Structures are given as structure tokens and as C-alpha cells.
Tab-separated table of C-alpha atoms and ligand atoms in Angstrom:
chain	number	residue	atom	x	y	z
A	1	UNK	CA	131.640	-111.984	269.804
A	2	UNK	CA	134.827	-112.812	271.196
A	3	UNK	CA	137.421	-110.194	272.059
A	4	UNK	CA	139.525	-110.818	269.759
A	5	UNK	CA	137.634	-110.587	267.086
A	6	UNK	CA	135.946	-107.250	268.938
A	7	UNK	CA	139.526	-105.878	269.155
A	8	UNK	CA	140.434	-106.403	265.544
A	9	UNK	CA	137.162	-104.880	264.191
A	10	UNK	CA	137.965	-101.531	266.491
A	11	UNK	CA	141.166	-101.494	264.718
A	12	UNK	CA	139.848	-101.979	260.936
A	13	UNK	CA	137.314	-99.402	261.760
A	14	UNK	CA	140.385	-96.757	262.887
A	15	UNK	CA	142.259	-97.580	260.036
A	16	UNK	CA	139.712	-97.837	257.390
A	17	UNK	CA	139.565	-101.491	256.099
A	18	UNK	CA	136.493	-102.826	255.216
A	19	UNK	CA	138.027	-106.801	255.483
A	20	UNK	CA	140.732	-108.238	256.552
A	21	UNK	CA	142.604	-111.724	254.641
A	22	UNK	CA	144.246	-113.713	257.453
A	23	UNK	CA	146.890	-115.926	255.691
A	24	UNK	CA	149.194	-116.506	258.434
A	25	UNK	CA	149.067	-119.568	260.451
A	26	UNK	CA	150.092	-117.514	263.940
A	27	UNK	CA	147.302	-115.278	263.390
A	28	UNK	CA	144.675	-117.479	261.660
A	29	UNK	CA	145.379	-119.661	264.870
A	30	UNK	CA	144.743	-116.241	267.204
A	31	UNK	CA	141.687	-114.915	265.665
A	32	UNK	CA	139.830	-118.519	265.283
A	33	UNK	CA	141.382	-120.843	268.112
A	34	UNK	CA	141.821	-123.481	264.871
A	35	UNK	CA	145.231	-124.417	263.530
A	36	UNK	CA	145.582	-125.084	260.157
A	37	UNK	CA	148.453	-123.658	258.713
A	38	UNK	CA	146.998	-123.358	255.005
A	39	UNK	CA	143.839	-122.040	256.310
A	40	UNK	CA	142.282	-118.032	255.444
A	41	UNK	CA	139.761	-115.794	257.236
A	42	UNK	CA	138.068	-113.405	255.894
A	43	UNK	CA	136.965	-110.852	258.548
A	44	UNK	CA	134.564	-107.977	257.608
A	45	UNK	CA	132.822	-105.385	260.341
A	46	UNK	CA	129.723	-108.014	260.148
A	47	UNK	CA	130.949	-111.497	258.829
A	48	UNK	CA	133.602	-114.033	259.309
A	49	UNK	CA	134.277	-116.747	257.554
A	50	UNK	CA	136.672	-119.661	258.341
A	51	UNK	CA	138.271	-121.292	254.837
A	52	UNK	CA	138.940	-124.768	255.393
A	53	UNK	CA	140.188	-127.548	253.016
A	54	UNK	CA	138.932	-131.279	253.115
A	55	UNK	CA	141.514	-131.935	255.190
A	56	UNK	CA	140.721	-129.906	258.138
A	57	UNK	CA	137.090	-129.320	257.718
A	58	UNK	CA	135.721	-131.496	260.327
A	59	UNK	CA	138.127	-130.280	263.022
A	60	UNK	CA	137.408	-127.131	262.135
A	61	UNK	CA	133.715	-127.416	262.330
A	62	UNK	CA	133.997	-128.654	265.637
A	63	UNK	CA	136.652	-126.407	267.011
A	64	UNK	CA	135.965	-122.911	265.449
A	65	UNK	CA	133.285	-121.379	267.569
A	66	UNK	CA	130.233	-121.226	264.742
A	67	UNK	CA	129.024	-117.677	266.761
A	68	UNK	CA	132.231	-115.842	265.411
A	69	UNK	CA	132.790	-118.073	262.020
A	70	UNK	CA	131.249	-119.398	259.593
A	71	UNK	CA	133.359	-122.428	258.363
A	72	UNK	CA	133.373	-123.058	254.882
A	73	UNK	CA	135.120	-125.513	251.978
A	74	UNK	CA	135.063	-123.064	249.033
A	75	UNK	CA	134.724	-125.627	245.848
A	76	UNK	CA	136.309	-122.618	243.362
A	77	UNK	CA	139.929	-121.125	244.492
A	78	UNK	CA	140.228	-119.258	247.512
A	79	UNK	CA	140.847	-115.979	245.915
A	80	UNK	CA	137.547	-116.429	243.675
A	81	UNK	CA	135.495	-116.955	246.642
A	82	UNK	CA	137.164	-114.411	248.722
A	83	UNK	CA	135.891	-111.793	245.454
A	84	UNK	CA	132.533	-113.379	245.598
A	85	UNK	CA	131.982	-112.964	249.157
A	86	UNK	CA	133.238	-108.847	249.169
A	87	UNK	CA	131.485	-107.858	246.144
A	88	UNK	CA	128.207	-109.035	247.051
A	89	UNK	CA	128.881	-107.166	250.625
A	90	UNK	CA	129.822	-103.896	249.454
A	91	UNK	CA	133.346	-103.705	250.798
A	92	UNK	CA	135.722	-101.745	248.935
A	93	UNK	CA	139.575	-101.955	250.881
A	94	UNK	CA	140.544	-105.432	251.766
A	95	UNK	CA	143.974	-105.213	253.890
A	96	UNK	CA	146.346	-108.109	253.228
A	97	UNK	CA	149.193	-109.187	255.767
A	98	UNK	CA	152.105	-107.874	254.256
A	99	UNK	CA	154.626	-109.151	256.696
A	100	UNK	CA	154.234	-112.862	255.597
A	101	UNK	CA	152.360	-113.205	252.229
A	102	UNK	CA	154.576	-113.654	249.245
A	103	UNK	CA	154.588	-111.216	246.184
A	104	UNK	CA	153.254	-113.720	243.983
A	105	UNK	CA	150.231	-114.259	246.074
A	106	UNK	CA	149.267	-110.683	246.404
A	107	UNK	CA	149.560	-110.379	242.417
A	108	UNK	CA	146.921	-113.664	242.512
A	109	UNK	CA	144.600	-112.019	245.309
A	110	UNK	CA	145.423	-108.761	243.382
A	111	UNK	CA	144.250	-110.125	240.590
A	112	UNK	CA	141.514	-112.470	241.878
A	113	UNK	CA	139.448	-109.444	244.128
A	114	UNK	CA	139.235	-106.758	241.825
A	115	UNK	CA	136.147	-105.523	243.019
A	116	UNK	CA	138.280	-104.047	246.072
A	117	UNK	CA	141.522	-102.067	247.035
A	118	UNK	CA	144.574	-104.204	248.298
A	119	UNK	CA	146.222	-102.105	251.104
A	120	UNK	CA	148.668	-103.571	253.737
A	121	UNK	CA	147.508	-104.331	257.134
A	122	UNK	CA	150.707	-103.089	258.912
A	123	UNK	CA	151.137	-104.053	262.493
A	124	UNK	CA	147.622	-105.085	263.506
A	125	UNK	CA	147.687	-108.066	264.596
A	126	UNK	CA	151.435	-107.458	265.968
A	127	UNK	CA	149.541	-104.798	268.360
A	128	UNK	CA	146.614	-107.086	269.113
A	129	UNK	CA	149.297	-110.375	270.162
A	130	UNK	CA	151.614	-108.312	271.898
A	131	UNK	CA	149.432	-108.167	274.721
A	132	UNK	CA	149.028	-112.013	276.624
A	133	UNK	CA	146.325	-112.800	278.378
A	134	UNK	CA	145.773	-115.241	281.601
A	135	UNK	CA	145.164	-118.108	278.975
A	136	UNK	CA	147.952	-117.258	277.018
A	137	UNK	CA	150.275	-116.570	279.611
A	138	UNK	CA	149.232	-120.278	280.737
A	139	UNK	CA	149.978	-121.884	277.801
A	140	UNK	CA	153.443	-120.547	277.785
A	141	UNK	CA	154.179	-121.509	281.418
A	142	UNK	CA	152.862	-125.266	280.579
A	143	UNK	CA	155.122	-124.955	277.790
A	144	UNK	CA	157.834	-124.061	279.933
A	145	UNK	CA	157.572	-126.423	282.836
A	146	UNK	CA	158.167	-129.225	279.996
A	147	UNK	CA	161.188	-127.361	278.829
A	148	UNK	CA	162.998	-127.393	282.116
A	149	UNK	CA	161.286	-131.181	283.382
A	150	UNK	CA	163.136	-132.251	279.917
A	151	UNK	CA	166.098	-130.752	280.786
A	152	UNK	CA	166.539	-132.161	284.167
A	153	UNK	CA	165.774	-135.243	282.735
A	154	UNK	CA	168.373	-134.458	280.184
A	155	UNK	CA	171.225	-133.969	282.490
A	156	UNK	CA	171.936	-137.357	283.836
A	157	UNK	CA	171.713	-138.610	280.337
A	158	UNK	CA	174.953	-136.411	279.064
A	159	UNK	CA	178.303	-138.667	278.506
A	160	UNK	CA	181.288	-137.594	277.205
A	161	UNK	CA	180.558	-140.462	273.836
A	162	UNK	CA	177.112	-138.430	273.266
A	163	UNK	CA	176.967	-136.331	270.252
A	164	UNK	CA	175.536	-133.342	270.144
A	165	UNK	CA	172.777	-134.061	267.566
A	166	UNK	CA	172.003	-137.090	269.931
A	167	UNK	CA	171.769	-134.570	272.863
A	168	UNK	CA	169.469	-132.372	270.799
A	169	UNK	CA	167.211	-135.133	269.712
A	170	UNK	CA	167.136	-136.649	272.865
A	171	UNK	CA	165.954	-132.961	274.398
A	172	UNK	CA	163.510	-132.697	271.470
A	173	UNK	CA	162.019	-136.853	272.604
A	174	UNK	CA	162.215	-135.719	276.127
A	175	UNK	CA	160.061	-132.867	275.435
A	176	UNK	CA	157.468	-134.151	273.524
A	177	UNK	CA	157.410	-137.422	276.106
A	178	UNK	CA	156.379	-134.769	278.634
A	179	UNK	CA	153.909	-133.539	276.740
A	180	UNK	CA	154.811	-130.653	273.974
A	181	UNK	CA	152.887	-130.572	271.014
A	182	UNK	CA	156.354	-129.624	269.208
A	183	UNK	CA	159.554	-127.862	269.550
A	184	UNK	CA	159.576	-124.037	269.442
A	185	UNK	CA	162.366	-123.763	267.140
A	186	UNK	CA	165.443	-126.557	266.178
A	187	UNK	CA	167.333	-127.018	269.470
A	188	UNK	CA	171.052	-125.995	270.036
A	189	UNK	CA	173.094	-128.202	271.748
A	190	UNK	CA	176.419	-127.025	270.751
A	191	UNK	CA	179.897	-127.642	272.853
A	192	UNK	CA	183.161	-126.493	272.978
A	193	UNK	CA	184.476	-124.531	270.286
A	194	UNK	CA	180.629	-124.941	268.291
A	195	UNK	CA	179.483	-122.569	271.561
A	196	UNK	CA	180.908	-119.274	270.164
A	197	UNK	CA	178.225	-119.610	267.569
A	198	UNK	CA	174.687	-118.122	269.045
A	199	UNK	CA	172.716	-119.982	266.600
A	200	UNK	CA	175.226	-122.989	265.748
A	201	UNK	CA	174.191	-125.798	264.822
A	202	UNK	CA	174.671	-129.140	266.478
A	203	UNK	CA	176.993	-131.519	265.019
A	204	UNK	CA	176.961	-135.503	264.724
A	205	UNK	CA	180.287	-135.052	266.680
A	206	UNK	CA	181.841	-136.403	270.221
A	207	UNK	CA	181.041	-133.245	272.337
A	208	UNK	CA	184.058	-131.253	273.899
A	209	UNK	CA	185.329	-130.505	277.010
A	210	UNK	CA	184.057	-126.609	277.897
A	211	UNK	CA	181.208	-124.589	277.571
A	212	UNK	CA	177.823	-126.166	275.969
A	213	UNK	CA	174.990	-124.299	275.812
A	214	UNK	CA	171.240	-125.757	275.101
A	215	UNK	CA	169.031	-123.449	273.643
A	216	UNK	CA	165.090	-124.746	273.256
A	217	UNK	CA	161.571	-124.958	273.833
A	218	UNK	CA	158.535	-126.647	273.824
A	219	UNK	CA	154.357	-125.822	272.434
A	220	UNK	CA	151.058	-125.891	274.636
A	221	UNK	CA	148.366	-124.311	272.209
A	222	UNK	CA	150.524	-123.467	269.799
A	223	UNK	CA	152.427	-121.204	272.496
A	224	UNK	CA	156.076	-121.170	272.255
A	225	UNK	CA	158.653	-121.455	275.749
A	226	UNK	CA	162.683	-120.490	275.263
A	227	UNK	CA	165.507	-121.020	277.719
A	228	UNK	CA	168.710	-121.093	277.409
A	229	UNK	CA	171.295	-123.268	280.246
A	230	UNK	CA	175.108	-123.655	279.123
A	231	UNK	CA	176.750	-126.079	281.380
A	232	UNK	CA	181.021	-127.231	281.564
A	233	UNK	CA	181.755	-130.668	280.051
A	234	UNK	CA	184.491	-131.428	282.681
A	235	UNK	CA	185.829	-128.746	284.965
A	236	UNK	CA	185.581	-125.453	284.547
A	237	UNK	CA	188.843	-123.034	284.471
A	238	UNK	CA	189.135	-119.600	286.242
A	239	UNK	CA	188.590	-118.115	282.751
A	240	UNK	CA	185.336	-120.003	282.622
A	241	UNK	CA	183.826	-118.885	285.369
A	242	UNK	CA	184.684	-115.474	285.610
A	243	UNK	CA	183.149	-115.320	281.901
A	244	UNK	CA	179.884	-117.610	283.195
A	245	UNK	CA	179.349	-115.175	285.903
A	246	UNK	CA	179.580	-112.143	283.852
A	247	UNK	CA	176.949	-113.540	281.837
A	248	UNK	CA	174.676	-114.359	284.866
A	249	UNK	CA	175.540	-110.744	286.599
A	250	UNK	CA	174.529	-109.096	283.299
A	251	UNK	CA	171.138	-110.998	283.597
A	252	UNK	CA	170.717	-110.630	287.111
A	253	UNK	CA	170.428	-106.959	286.796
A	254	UNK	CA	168.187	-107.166	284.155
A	255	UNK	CA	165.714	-109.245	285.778
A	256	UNK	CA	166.375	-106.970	289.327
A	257	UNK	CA	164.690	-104.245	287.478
A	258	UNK	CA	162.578	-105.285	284.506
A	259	UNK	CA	159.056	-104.512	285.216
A	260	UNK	CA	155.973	-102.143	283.857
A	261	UNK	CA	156.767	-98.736	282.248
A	262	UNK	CA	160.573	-99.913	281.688
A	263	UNK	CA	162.392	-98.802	278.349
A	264	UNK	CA	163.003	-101.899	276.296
A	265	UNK	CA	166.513	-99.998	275.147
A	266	UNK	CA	167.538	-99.262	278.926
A	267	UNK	CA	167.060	-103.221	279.687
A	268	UNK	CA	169.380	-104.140	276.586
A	269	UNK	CA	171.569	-101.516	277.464
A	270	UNK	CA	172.049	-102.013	281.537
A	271	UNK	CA	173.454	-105.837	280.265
A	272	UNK	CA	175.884	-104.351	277.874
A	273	UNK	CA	177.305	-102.321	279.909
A	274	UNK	CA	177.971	-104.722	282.363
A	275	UNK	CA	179.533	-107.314	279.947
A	276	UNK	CA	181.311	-104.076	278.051
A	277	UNK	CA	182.886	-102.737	280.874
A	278	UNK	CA	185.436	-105.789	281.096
A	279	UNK	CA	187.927	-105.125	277.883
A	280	UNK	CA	188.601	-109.049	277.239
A	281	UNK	CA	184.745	-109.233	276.723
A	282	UNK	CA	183.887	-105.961	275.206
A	283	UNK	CA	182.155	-106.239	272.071
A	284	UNK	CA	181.037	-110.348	272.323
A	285	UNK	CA	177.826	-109.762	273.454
A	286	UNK	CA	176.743	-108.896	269.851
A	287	UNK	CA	173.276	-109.588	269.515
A	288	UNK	CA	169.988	-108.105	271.333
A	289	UNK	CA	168.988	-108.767	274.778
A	290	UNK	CA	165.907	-110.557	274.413
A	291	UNK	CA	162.102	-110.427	272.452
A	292	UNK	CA	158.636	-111.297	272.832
A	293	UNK	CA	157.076	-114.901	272.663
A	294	UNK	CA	153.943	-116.327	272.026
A	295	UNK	CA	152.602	-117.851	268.812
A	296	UNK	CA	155.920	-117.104	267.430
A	297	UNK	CA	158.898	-117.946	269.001
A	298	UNK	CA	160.353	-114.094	268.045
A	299	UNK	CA	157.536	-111.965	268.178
A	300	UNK	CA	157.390	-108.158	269.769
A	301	UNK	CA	158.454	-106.222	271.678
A	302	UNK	CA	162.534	-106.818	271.102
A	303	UNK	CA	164.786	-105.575	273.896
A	304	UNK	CA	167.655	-104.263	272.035
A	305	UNK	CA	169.995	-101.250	271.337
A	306	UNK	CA	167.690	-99.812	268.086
A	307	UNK	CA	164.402	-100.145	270.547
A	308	UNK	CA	163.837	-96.282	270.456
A	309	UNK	CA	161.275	-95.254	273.062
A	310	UNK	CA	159.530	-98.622	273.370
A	311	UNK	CA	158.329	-99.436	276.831
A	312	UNK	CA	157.360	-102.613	278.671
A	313	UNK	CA	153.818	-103.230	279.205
A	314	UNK	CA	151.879	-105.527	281.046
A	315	UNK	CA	150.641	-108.561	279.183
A	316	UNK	CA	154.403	-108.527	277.641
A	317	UNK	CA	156.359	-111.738	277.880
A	318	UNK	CA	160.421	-111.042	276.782
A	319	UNK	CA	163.343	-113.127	276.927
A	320	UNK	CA	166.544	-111.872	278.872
A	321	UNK	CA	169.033	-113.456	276.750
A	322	UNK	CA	172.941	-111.943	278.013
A	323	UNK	CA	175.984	-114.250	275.771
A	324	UNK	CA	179.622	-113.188	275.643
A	325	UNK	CA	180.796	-115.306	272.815
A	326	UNK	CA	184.876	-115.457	271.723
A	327	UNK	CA	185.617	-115.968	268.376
A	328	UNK	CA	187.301	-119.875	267.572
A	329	UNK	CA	187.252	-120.419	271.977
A	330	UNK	CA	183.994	-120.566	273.278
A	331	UNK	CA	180.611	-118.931	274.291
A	332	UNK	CA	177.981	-118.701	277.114
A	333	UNK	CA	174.694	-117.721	277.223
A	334	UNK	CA	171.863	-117.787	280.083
A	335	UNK	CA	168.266	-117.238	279.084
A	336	UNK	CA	164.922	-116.845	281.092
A	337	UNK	CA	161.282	-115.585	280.079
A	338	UNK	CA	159.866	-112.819	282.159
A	339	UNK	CA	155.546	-111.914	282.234
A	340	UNK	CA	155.565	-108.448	282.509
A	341	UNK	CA	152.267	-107.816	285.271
A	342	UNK	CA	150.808	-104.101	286.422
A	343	UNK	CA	153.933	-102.828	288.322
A	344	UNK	CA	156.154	-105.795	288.030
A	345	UNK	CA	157.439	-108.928	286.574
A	346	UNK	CA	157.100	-112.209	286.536
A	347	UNK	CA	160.425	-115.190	286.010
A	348	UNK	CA	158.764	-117.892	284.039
A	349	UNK	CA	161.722	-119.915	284.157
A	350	UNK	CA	162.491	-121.821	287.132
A	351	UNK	CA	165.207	-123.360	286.095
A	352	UNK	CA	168.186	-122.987	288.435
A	353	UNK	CA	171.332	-121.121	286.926
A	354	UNK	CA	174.634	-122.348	288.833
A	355	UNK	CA	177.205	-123.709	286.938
A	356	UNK	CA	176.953	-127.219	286.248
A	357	UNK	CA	180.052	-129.284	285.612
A	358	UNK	CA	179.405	-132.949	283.732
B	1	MN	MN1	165.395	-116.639	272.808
């Protein structure tokens, strides 16, 4: 049986669920190395079974490992086989995943497996992918060498006629020319006055003199990679850099430190307090210091402010994400992923950080 399957079973047998429904792609993908993204597992303490449609049963047959799953093409609708299957086994709570399935398709399931209880799963499989393994870890690194080979390819490429929907979709080619299966999430490429926006969105615009900041990643297994790099279109002022250096000290000491056993709230915190203690930039580094990737490009742990007591552990791999962003000027931001390892850390992202003037 593979561990992760192993590991899920201990914790349906702690928490008392007979069978698990696996709806979402992330962790369908997790538990059965297959990707479909409309495909279900049902997981009991003795079966599994691996749902497939027409379209995606012969790659399934061939890539789910028939020792841990049984792939099948049910002919009625899933939730009438899904009943079929538990009431003929005896189970009695089937948990659902609560975090991603709709309301209206609990009521169906609801409605559809009436021979069981429909409880929530909670954070199960949040707990199980929290923790990267070698493979894992792999994959991301893969995904992350593309990331920054794109980017350096990217550089040279950057005139002052490109717009910055060009420079996003030319990261996005560059990326998948080197070899991603995707992009993690819809790159930012946003300049000048579009850079005080953390999430803006790149316009079909001439980009501006100042700040631009290129936030993206690319997929190896379904693994996600994020980095951020904001550059100067033209020459930097004094103001810039004294602001692009804040940003990079409050990271620096984040990364001096992070390791095993750290308290995710102390990382967010040690960055804040460096970017806080200047009074033009107090208060513009408004969102968290970094989170988790893997399947998902935000996934646990999250390094922020409302972390409570959470700790780093090894196996965890976290942005450090520092921005100081001014309302209707500019913003910066300067973003690497660390592998937290037994009594350390690892920088995933070898990307260099000095300031780069185009
Ligand atoms: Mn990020």
C-alpha cells in the first residue's frame, strides 16, 4: 500500500470515518498519482476505487497503480455508484471535503448515499500535504529552475514599446518552452504606477518608467514554483532604492533565521517590523509574509500576523514574500521559496536579487 494511502487510513481510523469522497483535483492527484480534475475516489479502510470517465480511463488504467485502486467507469451517476459500493460494504460515515465541494453537490451526494452519514473531512488531507517529501520537494525545484531560466531569458527581451500583457505572455511561452506543464497562477507583470497593486493585473499598455514587479511560476507533476523579481524600467531614484532595499533587508532577515521549530507569526512579524519601523513605509506592507506550496499554489502553513502558535516543520516549503506598496506611486516586492529540512532551511530560489535597471 502506498504511504499515502497508509497515512490517510490512520487518520480516518482516529477520526472515525468509515470512507472518504475525494472530489478535489489537488488531492485526487495526491492520493492516486492520476490527474483528472473531474475524477472521485472513494477510499474505505479496505478498498479504493479510482472513478474515471471515458475520457481519462485509459490513462488512468495505466497510470493509477492497480495495487492501491481499482479504476472504474461507473455507467449510472457517480453518486449512485458511490451508494452502491458503501452499502454493500457496511460503512456507515462517509466524510466529504468540505473545503472545496459546492452546497449543491453535497445535497446530491446527500441525497444520492443515504445508506451513510455525511460528515466533513476537516483538514485531512491539509495535514497529510503539508508535509513534502524528496519527490515532491523535486518537483517543485524542477518547477523552479524553469521559472528563473524563463526569466533570464525574459530580461533581454524587455523594451520600453513592450506591453505588459506581452511581457506576461511572453514569461508564460518562455516557461512552458522550457518545459512547465503550466503556469502556477496568471502572471503579474505590472509597471509603474500598476506596481502598487500586489495582485494587479497586467495591462495591454506601453510599460512605465519605475518599479515592475513579475510575479509567477511554473508546474512539474502538478507541483507549483512562485517568485517574485521587481526590476527599474530606466534609472532608479534615491527614493527607489532606499524603498528596494528595505524590501530586500526585510527578507534577508527572514531567510537569516527561518528554519525548523520557528513560529510562523515571529517570521511575518521580524519583516514588519523592519519595513514598519521607517514612518514613510509604515503600514504598506499590508498583506502576509508568505504560505505553503505544492499542489496548490497557496496551500499551508501561512506565515502571517493571525498564525497563532504555528511552527515550521520540516517537509514545509513557504514563500518569503516582503512588499512595501504606496498608494497611486509605486510598489516592490521580492519573493523566494524556502524547504524547511531537520534543523534548517533550504533557498529554492536561485535567482539573484540586485536591482536591475532596463
Ligand atoms: Mn507567493
Amino acid at each position: 500500500m502506498s504511504k499515502r494511502l497508509a497515512a490517510l487510513r490512520g487518520l480516518m481510523k482516529e477520526k472515525g470515518f468509515d470512507a472518504v469522497l475525494v472530489t478535489k483535483s489537488e488531492n485526487h492527484l495526491y492520493m492516486c498519482g492520476f490527474n483528472n480534475p473531474d475524477g472521485t475516489l472513494l477510499i474505505t479502510a479496505d478498498a479504493a476505487y479510482a472513478l474515471q470517465d471515458f475520457r481519462y480511463i485509459e490513462a488512468a488504467k495505466r497510470e493509477i497503480d492497480s495495487a492501491d485502486f481499482e479504476v472504474v467507469m461507473p455507467q449510472v451517476r457517480v453518486g449512485q455508484w458511490v451508494r452502491e459500493a458503501l452499502a454493500a460494504s457496511g460503512c456507515r460515515v462517509l466524510a466529504y471535503e468540505d473545503e472545496s465541494l459546492t452546497c449543491r453537490e453535497l445535497e446530491s451526494f446527500k441525497k444520492a448515499v443515504d445508506c451513510c452519514e455525511l460528515v466533513p473531512c476537516g483538514d485531512i488531507f491539509t495535514d497529510l500535504r503539508i508535509l513534502k517529501d524528496e519527490e515532491e520537494v523535486d518537483c517543485i525545484v524542477r518547477a523552479q529552475r524553469i521559472a528563473e531560466k524563463s526569466f533570464e531569458e525574459l530580461l533581454p527581451l524587455i523594451t520600453y514599446d513592450c506591453t505588459e500583457t506581452f511581457l506576461a505572455a511572453q514569461l508564460e511561452f518562455l516557461m512552458k518552452k522550457n518545459g512547465s506543464e503550466g503556469i502556477s497562477f496568471e502572471t503579474i507583470a505590472v509597471s509603474g504606477t500598476n506596481s502598487s497593486s500586489p495582485h494587479g493585473v497586467p495591462r495591454n499598455v506601453k510599460i512605465e518608467k519605475g518599479f515592475m514587479t513579475f510575479d509567477f511560476g511554473a508546474m512539474i507533476g502538478g507541483y507549483h514554483s512562485d517568485m517574485t523579481r521587481t526590476v527599474v524600467i530606466g534609472k532608479a531614484d534615491e527614493a527607489m532604492k532606499r524603498l528596494y532595499s528595505k524590501v530586500l533587508e526585510a527578507q534577508c532577515a527572514v531567510l537569516d533565521v527561518i528554519g525548523e521549530g520557528e513560529s510562523l507569526y515571529k517570521m511575518d512579524r521580524i519583516a514588519r517590523d523592519i519595513i514598519d519601523a521607517c514612518p514613510e513605509y509604515k503600514g504598506a506592507f499590508g498583506h502576509s509574509l508568505g504560505h505553503g506550496v505544492g499542489l496548490e499554489i497557496h496551500e499551508a502553513p501561512t506565515l502571517s500576523s493571525a498564525a497563532g502558535d504555528g511552527r515550521l516543520k520540516a517537509g514545509h516549503v513557504v514563500t518569503v514574500e516582503p512588499g512595501i506598496y504606496l498608494e497611486g506611486k509605486y510598489g516592490c516586492r521580492i519573493e523566494d521559496m524556502v524547504y524547511i529540512t531537520k534543523g534548517g532551511a533550504v533557498n529554492l530560489t536561485k535567482c539573484p536579487k540586485e536591482l536591475i535597471e532596463i
